[in-house]
Amino acid sequence: MYILVNLFVLFLFHSRTAAQNCSVLACSSSSSSIPIRFPFRLEGSQQPVSCGYPGFTLSCDDHGRTILRLPHSGEFFVRDINFLTQQILLHDPADCLPTRLLQLNLSDSPFLATYYENYTFLDCPMKLKSSAIGCLSNSTHTVLASSDESFVQAMATVCSVMVSRPIPISWPVQYNQDLSDYLNRDLQLSWSTPDCMDCEMKGGMCNFASKGSQNIGCFNIPATDRTSKGLLIFRIVCLTIALPAIMSSFGIGVFICCKDRRQGRNRANNPLQSIDLAAVIPQPSIVTVGLDESTIESFTKIVLGESLRLSGPNDNICPICLADYKPKEILRCIPECAHCFHAECIDEWLKISSMCPVCRNSPSPVPPNDT
Ligand SMILES: *[C@@H]1O[C@H](CO)[C@@H](O)[C@H](O)[C@H]1NC(C)=O
Ligand SMILES: *[C@@H]1O[C@H](CO)[C@@H](O)[C@H](O)[C@H]1NC(C)=O
Ligand SMILES: *[C@@H]1O[C@H](CO)[C@@H](O)[C@H](O)[C@H]1NC(C)=O
Ligand SMILES: *[C@@H]1O[C@H](CO)[C@@H](O)[C@H](O)[C@H]1NC(C)=O
């Protein structure tokens, strides 16, 4: 087995040295690879056992994918780890997350599900295109899952109930009522112990306070000058306001998109055409409006030079993804407040919110070629 282990210099950039010799590792050399650092630790690597918190052991497969093994639920691929919000995004190696969710048992693991929702799985003796869990359906049977009782009752006249139980889900369900598609998305889990949020926010390195200790310490906190205080405040704002906002906008986005798709499909030959799915789904009450593509494109783009020097009130870290800027990366700055971000980060943001993620001012749309 060839385990591709690469030293991640990104996070060790300056003269940061932890209490212990815990280098940051990754399963592949690709820049999108997930950094493995405290509380996580890579099994069988040069990271000693004391570099990770119990229950946070990861491994790599032959293709450079990061694997998390949960004590009673088997292996999952790791899509992402957010050290700041203490969340991990998992997906099923066999691409059938709903079956994994049915069996998920998080006891003896440090991870918690964000939400639970009672889902009913229905087996329908026919081919349906809408709401189907593709990996459980075949040409003669369709498996559906719904958390909406009236939908389940309507369907139960034709379908049989397979199982009904609380399922761990990643986003609040009011935006995702009855969407089986939703269960096919990644599973988001969080952890509360060890609590490294404060340390991560200060830009420090979290680890055991001393050898053999179970207490957590924070090492190499950068000096808090004005700019990093600003960054700290921003990160708090991000945590308390922006993340829930993105999450709900994302939820609404998924909801609206899937609903449209499903309505489209329902026009096709569908024996259950008469059931108006939209009618049983409550409409989301929050509407977030982003900017259109041309407005976003009208904001200044810059290519970072070797000096990484940025004008205006900017640090050399992208406030959205929290990654350090690197030479030649493309940034986009918001005209009014001059806050800059990775173009790919801010573009996605502005599609769902018209506010600057740092100062929450709304950039006024540039009038389109006024004559
Ligand atoms: C830390 O790790 C590096 C490389 O793995 C090794 O060369 C060095 O001797 C270690 N230092 C200590 C203090 O263990
Ligand atoms: C999870 O697994 C543990 C150990 O096998 C067991 O004791 C517990 O009852 C399980 N929990 C659920 C909800 O199945
Ligand atoms: C799920 O159903 C059980 C009983 O059927 C109930 O006690 C529980 O509160 C429900 N959970 C949610 C999240 O609706
Ligand atoms: C489809 O799946 C059902 C169970 O969900 C099974 O009984 C049936 O044999 C399968 N049909 C085909 C053609 O694979």
Short mmCIF file of C-alpha atoms and ligand atoms in Angstrom, two decimals:
data_model
loop_
_atom_site.label_atom_id
_atom_site.label_comp_id
_atom_site.label_asym_id
_atom_site.label_seq_id
_atom_site.Cartn_x
_atom_site.Cartn_y
_atom_site.Cartn_z
CA MET A 1 0.00 0.00 0.00
CA TYR A 2 1.45 3.32 -1.00
CA ILE A 3 0.33 5.99 1.38
CA LEU A 4 1.05 9.36 -0.07
CA VAL A 5 2.01 11.55 2.78
CA ASN A 6 3.08 15.06 2.18
CA LEU A 7 4.22 17.71 4.51
CA PHE A 8 1.89 20.64 4.49
CA VAL A 9 4.01 23.74 4.80
CA LEU A 10 0.98 25.95 4.38
CA PHE A 11 0.05 25.89 8.05
CA LEU A 12 3.56 25.82 9.39
CA PHE A 13 4.43 28.80 7.34
CA HIS A 14 6.03 31.12 9.84
CA SER A 15 8.15 30.12 12.79
CA ARG A 16 5.34 28.20 14.42
CA THR A 17 6.54 25.36 16.59
CA ALA A 18 4.13 23.40 18.74
CA ALA A 19 4.83 21.98 22.16
CA GLN A 20 5.28 18.67 20.38
CA ASN A 21 6.66 17.70 17.04
CA CYS A 22 3.32 17.45 15.24
CA SER A 23 3.71 18.26 11.56
CA VAL A 24 0.62 18.90 9.43
CA LEU A 25 0.09 16.02 7.00
CA ALA A 26 -2.27 15.30 4.11
CA CYS A 27 -3.29 12.24 2.10
CA SER A 28 -2.25 13.73 -1.22
CA SER A 29 -0.08 16.52 -2.51
CA SER A 30 -2.98 18.25 -4.24
CA SER A 31 -3.60 21.74 -2.89
CA SER A 32 -7.22 20.84 -2.15
CA SER A 33 -6.16 17.98 0.08
CA ILE A 34 -7.41 18.08 3.65
CA PRO A 35 -4.81 19.14 6.21
CA ILE A 36 -4.48 16.56 8.98
CA ARG A 37 -3.60 18.24 12.25
CA PHE A 38 -4.78 18.38 15.83
CA PRO A 39 -7.27 17.10 16.98
CA PHE A 40 -6.87 14.78 13.95
CA ARG A 41 -3.93 12.52 13.42
CA LEU A 42 -2.87 10.29 10.54
CA GLU A 43 -2.68 6.63 11.49
CA GLY A 44 0.70 4.98 10.87
CA SER A 45 2.44 8.27 10.08
CA GLN A 46 5.30 10.11 11.75
CA GLN A 47 2.71 11.93 13.85
CA PRO A 48 2.99 10.30 17.30
CA VAL A 49 -0.24 9.18 19.01
CA SER A 50 0.02 12.24 21.23
CA CYS A 51 -0.48 14.48 18.17
CA GLY A 52 -4.18 13.59 17.99
CA TYR A 53 -7.15 13.48 20.30
CA PRO A 54 -8.67 10.00 20.94
CA GLY A 55 -11.29 9.17 18.29
CA PHE A 56 -9.84 11.56 15.70
CA THR A 57 -7.66 9.09 13.80
CA LEU A 58 -7.74 9.36 10.02
CA SER A 59 -6.20 7.17 7.36
CA CYS A 60 -5.48 7.43 3.63
CA ASP A 61 -6.48 5.10 0.82
CA ASP A 62 -4.42 4.29 -2.28
CA HIS A 63 -6.01 7.15 -4.19
CA GLY A 64 -5.03 9.83 -1.69
CA ARG A 65 -8.50 10.06 -0.17
CA THR A 66 -8.89 10.76 3.53
CA ILE A 67 -10.82 8.16 5.51
CA LEU A 68 -12.57 8.37 8.87
CA ARG A 69 -13.62 5.13 10.55
CA LEU A 70 -16.50 5.50 13.01
CA PRO A 71 -16.56 2.84 15.75
CA HIS A 72 -19.99 1.33 14.93
CA SER A 73 -20.63 2.70 11.46
CA GLY A 74 -17.61 1.87 9.34
CA GLU A 75 -15.57 3.97 6.97
CA PHE A 76 -16.49 7.27 5.37
CA PHE A 77 -14.54 9.44 2.98
CA VAL A 78 -13.78 12.88 4.37
CA ARG A 79 -14.80 15.70 2.02
CA ASP A 80 -13.68 18.54 4.25
CA ILE A 81 -12.75 19.53 7.78
CA ASN A 82 -13.54 22.96 9.16
CA PHE A 83 -11.24 23.44 12.15
CA LEU A 84 -12.75 26.80 13.00
CA THR A 85 -16.36 25.65 13.29
CA GLN A 86 -15.29 22.12 14.34
CA GLN A 87 -17.23 20.36 11.62
CA ILE A 88 -16.37 17.46 9.34
CA LEU A 89 -18.07 16.67 6.04
CA LEU A 90 -18.31 12.97 5.14
CA HIS A 91 -19.52 10.98 2.19
CA ASP A 92 -20.13 7.32 1.52
CA PRO A 93 -17.43 5.47 -0.45
CA ALA A 94 -20.23 3.49 -2.17
CA ASP A 95 -22.20 6.68 -2.91
CA CYS A 96 -25.29 5.55 -1.09
CA LEU A 97 -25.39 7.77 1.96
CA PRO A 98 -29.07 7.04 2.86
CA THR A 99 -28.26 3.39 3.70
CA ARG A 100 -25.35 4.57 5.84
CA LEU A 101 -27.53 7.13 7.61
CA LEU A 102 -30.04 4.41 8.48
CA GLN A 103 -27.31 2.51 10.32
CA LEU A 104 -25.36 5.42 11.70
CA ASN A 105 -24.52 4.98 15.38
CA LEU A 106 -22.29 7.72 16.73
CA SER A 107 -21.79 6.31 20.21
CA ASP A 108 -18.13 5.87 21.16
CA SER A 109 -17.18 8.51 18.61
CA PRO A 110 -16.45 12.16 19.45
CA PHE A 111 -18.76 13.33 16.65
CA LEU A 112 -22.28 14.64 16.89
CA ALA A 113 -24.95 15.01 14.25
CA THR A 114 -26.07 18.56 13.65
CA TYR A 115 -29.78 17.72 13.49
CA TYR A 116 -32.00 14.67 13.61
CA GLU A 117 -35.18 14.37 11.64
CA ASN A 118 -37.71 11.54 11.53
CA TYR A 119 -37.66 10.09 8.05
CA THR A 120 -39.92 7.43 6.60
CA PHE A 121 -38.52 5.23 3.85
CA LEU A 122 -41.10 4.01 1.37
CA ASP A 123 -40.78 1.22 -1.14
CA CYS A 124 -42.96 1.85 -4.19
CA PRO A 125 -43.58 -0.97 -6.70
CA MET A 126 -43.16 1.26 -9.74
CA LYS A 127 -40.67 3.45 -11.48
CA LEU A 128 -40.76 7.02 -10.22
CA LYS A 129 -38.34 9.69 -11.18
CA SER A 130 -39.12 12.21 -8.49
CA SER A 131 -37.82 12.04 -4.91
CA ALA A 132 -36.19 8.68 -5.51
CA ILE A 133 -33.15 7.45 -3.66
CA GLY A 134 -31.35 6.36 -6.79
CA CYS A 135 -28.96 3.87 -5.20
CA LEU A 136 -31.83 1.95 -3.57
CA SER A 137 -34.17 2.00 -6.56
CA ASN A 138 -34.20 -0.14 -9.68
CA SER A 139 -36.29 -0.43 -12.81
CA THR A 140 -39.29 -1.89 -10.98
CA HIS A 141 -39.02 -0.45 -7.47
CA THR A 142 -38.51 3.09 -6.24
CA VAL A 143 -37.40 3.87 -2.71
CA LEU A 144 -38.45 7.27 -1.41
CA ALA A 145 -37.69 8.99 1.89
CA SER A 146 -39.70 11.77 3.43
CA SER A 147 -39.95 13.60 6.70
CA ASP A 148 -43.34 15.01 5.77
CA GLU A 149 -46.18 13.03 7.34
CA SER A 150 -48.86 14.13 4.92
CA PHE A 151 -46.65 13.15 2.00
CA VAL A 152 -45.97 9.76 3.61
CA GLN A 153 -49.68 9.20 4.16
CA ALA A 154 -50.49 10.11 0.59
CA MET A 155 -47.81 7.76 -0.72
CA ALA A 156 -48.61 4.91 1.69
CA THR A 157 -51.67 4.04 -0.37
CA VAL A 158 -49.36 2.79 -3.13
CA CYS A 159 -46.05 2.22 -1.37
CA SER A 160 -45.06 0.16 1.65
CA VAL A 161 -43.31 1.67 4.63
CA MET A 162 -39.83 0.17 4.99
CA VAL A 163 -38.63 1.95 8.10
CA SER A 164 -39.35 5.11 10.03
CA ARG A 165 -36.72 6.55 12.32
CA PRO A 166 -34.67 9.62 13.23
CA ILE A 167 -31.92 10.22 10.70
CA PRO A 168 -28.93 12.50 11.31
CA ILE A 169 -28.98 15.33 8.81
CA SER A 170 -26.80 18.32 8.11
CA TRP A 171 -29.18 21.21 7.64
CA PRO A 172 -32.45 22.23 9.29
CA VAL A 173 -35.19 20.33 7.59
CA GLN A 174 -37.71 23.08 7.01
CA TYR A 175 -35.87 23.96 3.82
CA ASN A 176 -35.55 20.39 2.70
CA GLN A 177 -38.87 18.79 3.49
CA ASP A 178 -39.33 15.38 1.87
CA LEU A 179 -36.33 15.63 -0.41
CA SER A 180 -34.72 12.26 -0.78
CA ASP A 181 -32.05 14.00 -2.81
CA TYR A 182 -31.14 15.76 0.35
CA LEU A 183 -30.21 12.49 2.06
CA ASN A 184 -27.78 11.83 -0.77
CA ARG A 185 -25.76 14.90 0.08
CA ASP A 186 -22.70 14.86 2.33
CA LEU A 187 -23.14 14.19 6.02
CA GLN A 188 -21.95 16.96 8.29
CA LEU A 189 -20.91 16.07 11.82
CA SER A 190 -19.45 18.32 14.47
CA TRP A 191 -17.33 17.87 17.57
CA SER A 192 -17.31 19.85 20.79
CA THR A 193 -14.38 18.14 22.58
CA PRO A 194 -11.59 19.13 22.34
CA ASP A 195 -12.70 22.72 22.09
CA CYS A 196 -10.13 24.51 19.93
CA MET A 197 -12.41 27.20 18.52
CA ASP A 198 -10.91 30.09 20.50
CA CYS A 199 -7.42 28.97 19.64
CA GLU A 200 -8.25 28.57 15.93
CA MET A 201 -9.86 32.01 15.92
CA LYS A 202 -6.70 33.54 17.36
CA GLY A 203 -4.69 31.78 14.67
CA GLY A 204 -2.88 29.61 17.22
CA MET A 205 -2.09 25.91 17.17
CA CYS A 206 -4.23 23.78 19.42
CA ASN A 207 -2.68 20.76 21.15
CA PHE A 208 -2.43 19.01 24.48
CA ALA A 209 -1.16 21.51 27.05
CA SER A 210 1.71 19.21 27.95
CA LYS A 211 2.81 15.64 27.42
CA GLY A 212 0.40 13.20 29.08
CA SER A 213 -2.09 15.95 29.90
CA GLN A 214 -5.71 15.81 28.73
CA ASN A 215 -6.00 19.60 28.93
CA ILE A 216 -5.85 21.61 25.75
CA GLY A 217 -3.44 24.43 25.20
CA CYS A 218 -3.02 27.04 22.50
CA PHE A 219 0.45 27.64 21.10
CA ASN A 220 2.06 30.25 18.89
CA ILE A 221 -0.73 32.76 18.94
CA PRO A 222 0.35 35.53 16.57
CA ALA A 223 0.79 38.92 18.24
CA THR A 224 -2.55 40.72 18.24
CA ASP A 225 -1.96 43.90 16.36
CA ARG A 226 -4.81 45.93 14.96
CA THR A 227 -5.25 43.95 11.80
CA SER A 228 -5.38 40.57 13.47
CA LYS A 229 -7.85 41.93 16.01
CA GLY A 230 -9.97 42.98 13.06
CA LEU A 231 -9.61 39.51 11.66
CA LEU A 232 -10.60 38.00 14.97
CA ILE A 233 -13.71 40.14 15.15
CA PHE A 234 -14.48 39.23 11.59
CA ARG A 235 -14.15 35.53 12.29
CA ILE A 236 -16.53 35.84 15.22
CA VAL A 237 -18.99 37.68 13.01
CA CYS A 238 -18.52 34.95 10.45
CA LEU A 239 -19.24 32.25 12.99
CA THR A 240 -22.24 33.84 14.57
CA ILE A 241 -23.94 35.44 11.60
CA ALA A 242 -22.50 34.57 8.28
CA LEU A 243 -22.29 30.79 8.55
CA PRO A 244 -25.92 30.24 9.57
CA ALA A 245 -26.85 32.67 6.79
CA ILE A 246 -24.90 30.70 4.21
CA MET A 247 -26.28 27.47 5.55
CA SER A 248 -29.87 28.60 5.26
CA SER A 249 -29.33 30.18 1.86
CA PHE A 250 -27.71 26.96 0.76
CA GLY A 251 -30.65 25.03 2.14
CA ILE A 252 -33.08 27.26 0.31
CA GLY A 253 -30.99 26.95 -2.83
CA VAL A 254 -31.05 23.17 -2.66
CA PHE A 255 -34.74 23.25 -1.87
CA ILE A 256 -35.68 25.57 -4.70
CA CYS A 257 -33.43 23.87 -7.20
CA CYS A 258 -34.65 20.39 -6.34
CA LYS A 259 -38.24 21.50 -6.25
CA ASP A 260 -37.93 23.01 -9.73
CA ARG A 261 -36.24 19.92 -10.99
CA ARG A 262 -38.89 17.72 -9.54
CA GLN A 263 -41.72 19.80 -10.92
CA GLY A 264 -40.08 19.51 -14.28
CA ARG A 265 -39.88 15.76 -13.99
CA ASN A 266 -43.46 15.44 -12.85
CA ARG A 267 -44.64 16.59 -16.23
CA ALA A 268 -43.23 13.40 -17.68
CA ASN A 269 -45.13 10.10 -17.59
CA ASN A 270 -45.51 9.76 -13.87
CA PRO A 271 -48.27 7.63 -12.34
CA LEU A 272 -48.36 9.91 -9.32
CA GLN A 273 -48.67 13.08 -11.32
CA SER A 274 -51.88 13.95 -9.50
CA ILE A 275 -50.09 14.38 -6.16
CA ASP A 276 -48.94 17.95 -6.10
CA LEU A 277 -45.65 17.62 -4.30
CA ALA A 278 -45.18 21.35 -4.03
CA ALA A 279 -48.43 21.66 -2.10
CA VAL A 280 -47.24 19.45 0.74
CA ILE A 281 -43.93 21.25 1.10
CA PRO A 282 -44.05 24.37 3.23
CA GLN A 283 -42.41 27.31 1.51
CA PRO A 284 -39.29 28.69 3.19
CA SER A 285 -39.94 31.99 4.86
CA ILE A 286 -36.48 33.54 4.54
CA VAL A 287 -35.44 34.83 1.17
CA THR A 288 -31.83 35.82 0.64
CA VAL A 289 -31.05 37.80 -2.46
CA GLY A 290 -27.61 37.80 -4.00
CA LEU A 291 -26.16 39.79 -6.87
CA ASP A 292 -26.39 38.82 -10.50
CA GLU A 293 -23.43 37.55 -12.49
CA SER A 294 -22.80 40.80 -14.38
CA THR A 295 -22.74 42.89 -11.19
CA ILE A 296 -20.30 40.48 -9.60
CA GLU A 297 -18.15 40.55 -12.74
CA SER A 298 -18.09 44.36 -12.62
CA PHE A 299 -16.14 44.31 -9.32
CA THR A 300 -12.39 44.67 -9.63
CA LYS A 301 -10.32 41.49 -9.99
CA ILE A 302 -6.63 41.52 -9.11
CA VAL A 303 -3.86 39.00 -9.53
CA LEU A 304 -1.66 38.80 -6.45
CA GLY A 305 2.01 39.57 -6.96
CA GLU A 306 4.95 37.84 -5.27
CA SER A 307 4.94 40.46 -2.50
CA LEU A 308 1.35 39.49 -1.58
CA ARG A 309 0.85 43.19 -0.90
CA LEU A 310 -2.79 44.25 -0.80
CA SER A 311 -4.11 47.75 -0.50
CA GLY A 312 -6.92 48.74 1.81
CA PRO A 313 -8.14 47.07 4.98
CA ASN A 314 -6.93 43.61 4.02
CA ASP A 315 -4.97 40.91 5.79
CA ASN A 316 -3.11 38.30 3.75
CA ILE A 317 -5.69 35.63 4.49
CA CYS A 318 -8.99 35.14 2.68
CA PRO A 319 -11.71 35.91 5.27
CA ILE A 320 -14.06 33.39 3.63
CA CYS A 321 -11.97 30.24 3.31
CA LEU A 322 -9.36 31.35 5.86
CA ALA A 323 -6.53 30.16 3.62
CA ASP A 324 -3.41 32.29 3.24
CA TYR A 325 -3.11 34.11 -0.06
CA LYS A 326 -0.47 32.82 -2.42
CA PRO A 327 1.25 34.59 -5.31
CA LYS A 328 -0.72 34.61 -8.63
CA GLU A 329 -4.05 33.90 -6.95
CA ILE A 330 -6.97 35.88 -8.32
CA LEU A 331 -8.76 38.10 -5.83
CA ARG A 332 -11.85 40.19 -6.18
CA CYS A 333 -12.45 43.34 -4.14
CA ILE A 334 -15.76 44.93 -3.26
CA PRO A 335 -15.79 48.52 -4.58
CA GLU A 336 -17.25 50.49 -1.62
CA CYS A 337 -15.36 48.94 1.27
CA ALA A 338 -12.28 47.62 -0.63
CA HIS A 339 -12.41 44.28 1.17
CA CYS A 340 -10.79 41.57 -0.97
CA PHE A 341 -11.29 37.82 -1.13
CA HIS A 342 -10.36 34.89 -3.36
CA ALA A 343 -12.47 35.49 -6.48
CA GLU A 344 -13.88 31.98 -6.35
CA CYS A 345 -14.89 32.46 -2.69
CA ILE A 346 -16.51 35.88 -2.99
CA ASP A 347 -18.27 35.05 -6.27
CA GLU A 348 -20.10 32.16 -4.62
CA TRP A 349 -20.87 34.34 -1.63
CA LEU A 350 -22.26 37.24 -3.65
CA LYS A 351 -24.56 34.90 -5.55
CA ILE A 352 -26.41 34.25 -2.30
CA SER A 353 -25.85 37.46 -0.36
CA SER A 354 -25.38 41.02 -1.48
CA MET A 355 -23.49 41.97 1.69
CA CYS A 356 -19.74 42.18 2.15
CA PRO A 357 -18.90 39.24 4.44
CA VAL A 358 -16.51 41.41 6.44
CA CYS A 359 -18.31 44.70 7.03
CA ARG A 360 -21.82 43.66 5.95
CA ASN A 361 -22.23 46.74 3.74
CA SER A 362 -24.16 46.14 0.56
CA PRO A 363 -22.21 47.15 -2.51
CA SER A 364 -24.49 49.31 -4.65
CA PRO A 365 -24.97 47.64 -8.00
CA VAL A 366 -22.98 49.30 -10.75
CA PRO A 367 -25.52 50.75 -13.19
CA PRO A 368 -25.27 48.65 -16.37
CA ASN A 369 -23.76 50.95 -19.03
CA ASP A 370 -25.93 53.98 -18.28
CA THR A 371 -26.00 56.33 -21.25
C1 LIG B 1 10.59 16.46 14.54
O1 LIG B 1 10.34 15.74 13.32
C2 LIG B 1 11.36 15.87 12.36
C3 LIG B 1 10.92 15.17 11.08
O2 LIG B 1 9.94 14.23 11.31
C4 LIG B 1 12.66 15.29 12.93
O3 LIG B 1 13.69 15.44 11.99
C5 LIG B 1 13.00 16.03 14.21
O4 LIG B 1 14.16 15.45 14.80
C6 LIG B 1 11.84 15.97 15.20
N1 LIG B 1 12.15 16.79 16.36
C7 LIG B 1 11.91 16.39 17.61
C8 LIG B 1 12.25 17.37 18.67
O5 LIG B 1 11.44 15.30 17.87
C1 LIG B 2 -24.81 1.89 19.15
O1 LIG B 2 -23.83 0.87 19.37
C2 LIG B 2 -23.63 0.56 20.73
C3 LIG B 2 -22.51 -0.46 20.82
O2 LIG B 2 -22.68 -1.48 19.90
C4 LIG B 2 -24.93 0.02 21.35
O3 LIG B 2 -24.74 -0.27 22.72
C5 LIG B 2 -26.02 1.05 21.20
O4 LIG B 2 -27.24 0.57 21.66
C6 LIG B 2 -26.15 1.47 19.75
N1 LIG B 2 -27.09 2.56 19.64
C7 LIG B 2 -28.11 2.55 18.78
C8 LIG B 2 -28.98 3.75 18.81
O5 LIG B 2 -28.30 1.62 18.02
C1 LIG B 3 -39.40 11.50 16.01
O1 LIG B 3 -40.44 10.60 16.42
C2 LIG B 3 -40.37 10.26 17.81
C3 LIG B 3 -41.48 9.27 18.10
O2 LIG B 3 -42.02 8.75 16.96
C4 LIG B 3 -40.51 11.53 18.65
O3 LIG B 3 -40.41 11.21 20.01
C5 LIG B 3 -39.40 12.50 18.27
O4 LIG B 3 -39.58 13.71 18.98
C6 LIG B 3 -39.43 12.79 16.79
N1 LIG B 3 -38.28 13.60 16.47
C7 LIG B 3 -38.33 14.66 15.67
C8 LIG B 3 -37.05 15.37 15.44
O5 LIG B 3 -39.36 15.03 15.14
C1 LIG B 4 -35.71 -4.24 -7.45
O1 LIG B 4 -35.61 -4.11 -6.03
C2 LIG B 4 -36.55 -4.91 -5.30
C3 LIG B 4 -36.36 -4.62 -3.83
O2 LIG B 4 -36.27 -3.24 -3.58
C4 LIG B 4 -36.37 -6.38 -5.60
O3 LIG B 4 -37.32 -7.14 -4.92
C5 LIG B 4 -36.50 -6.59 -7.10
O4 LIG B 4 -36.20 -7.93 -7.41
C6 LIG B 4 -35.52 -5.68 -7.88
N1 LIG B 4 -35.79 -5.82 -9.30
C7 LIG B 4 -34.81 -5.90 -10.19
C8 LIG B 4 -35.22 -6.02 -11.61
O5 LIG B 4 -33.63 -5.88 -9.86
#
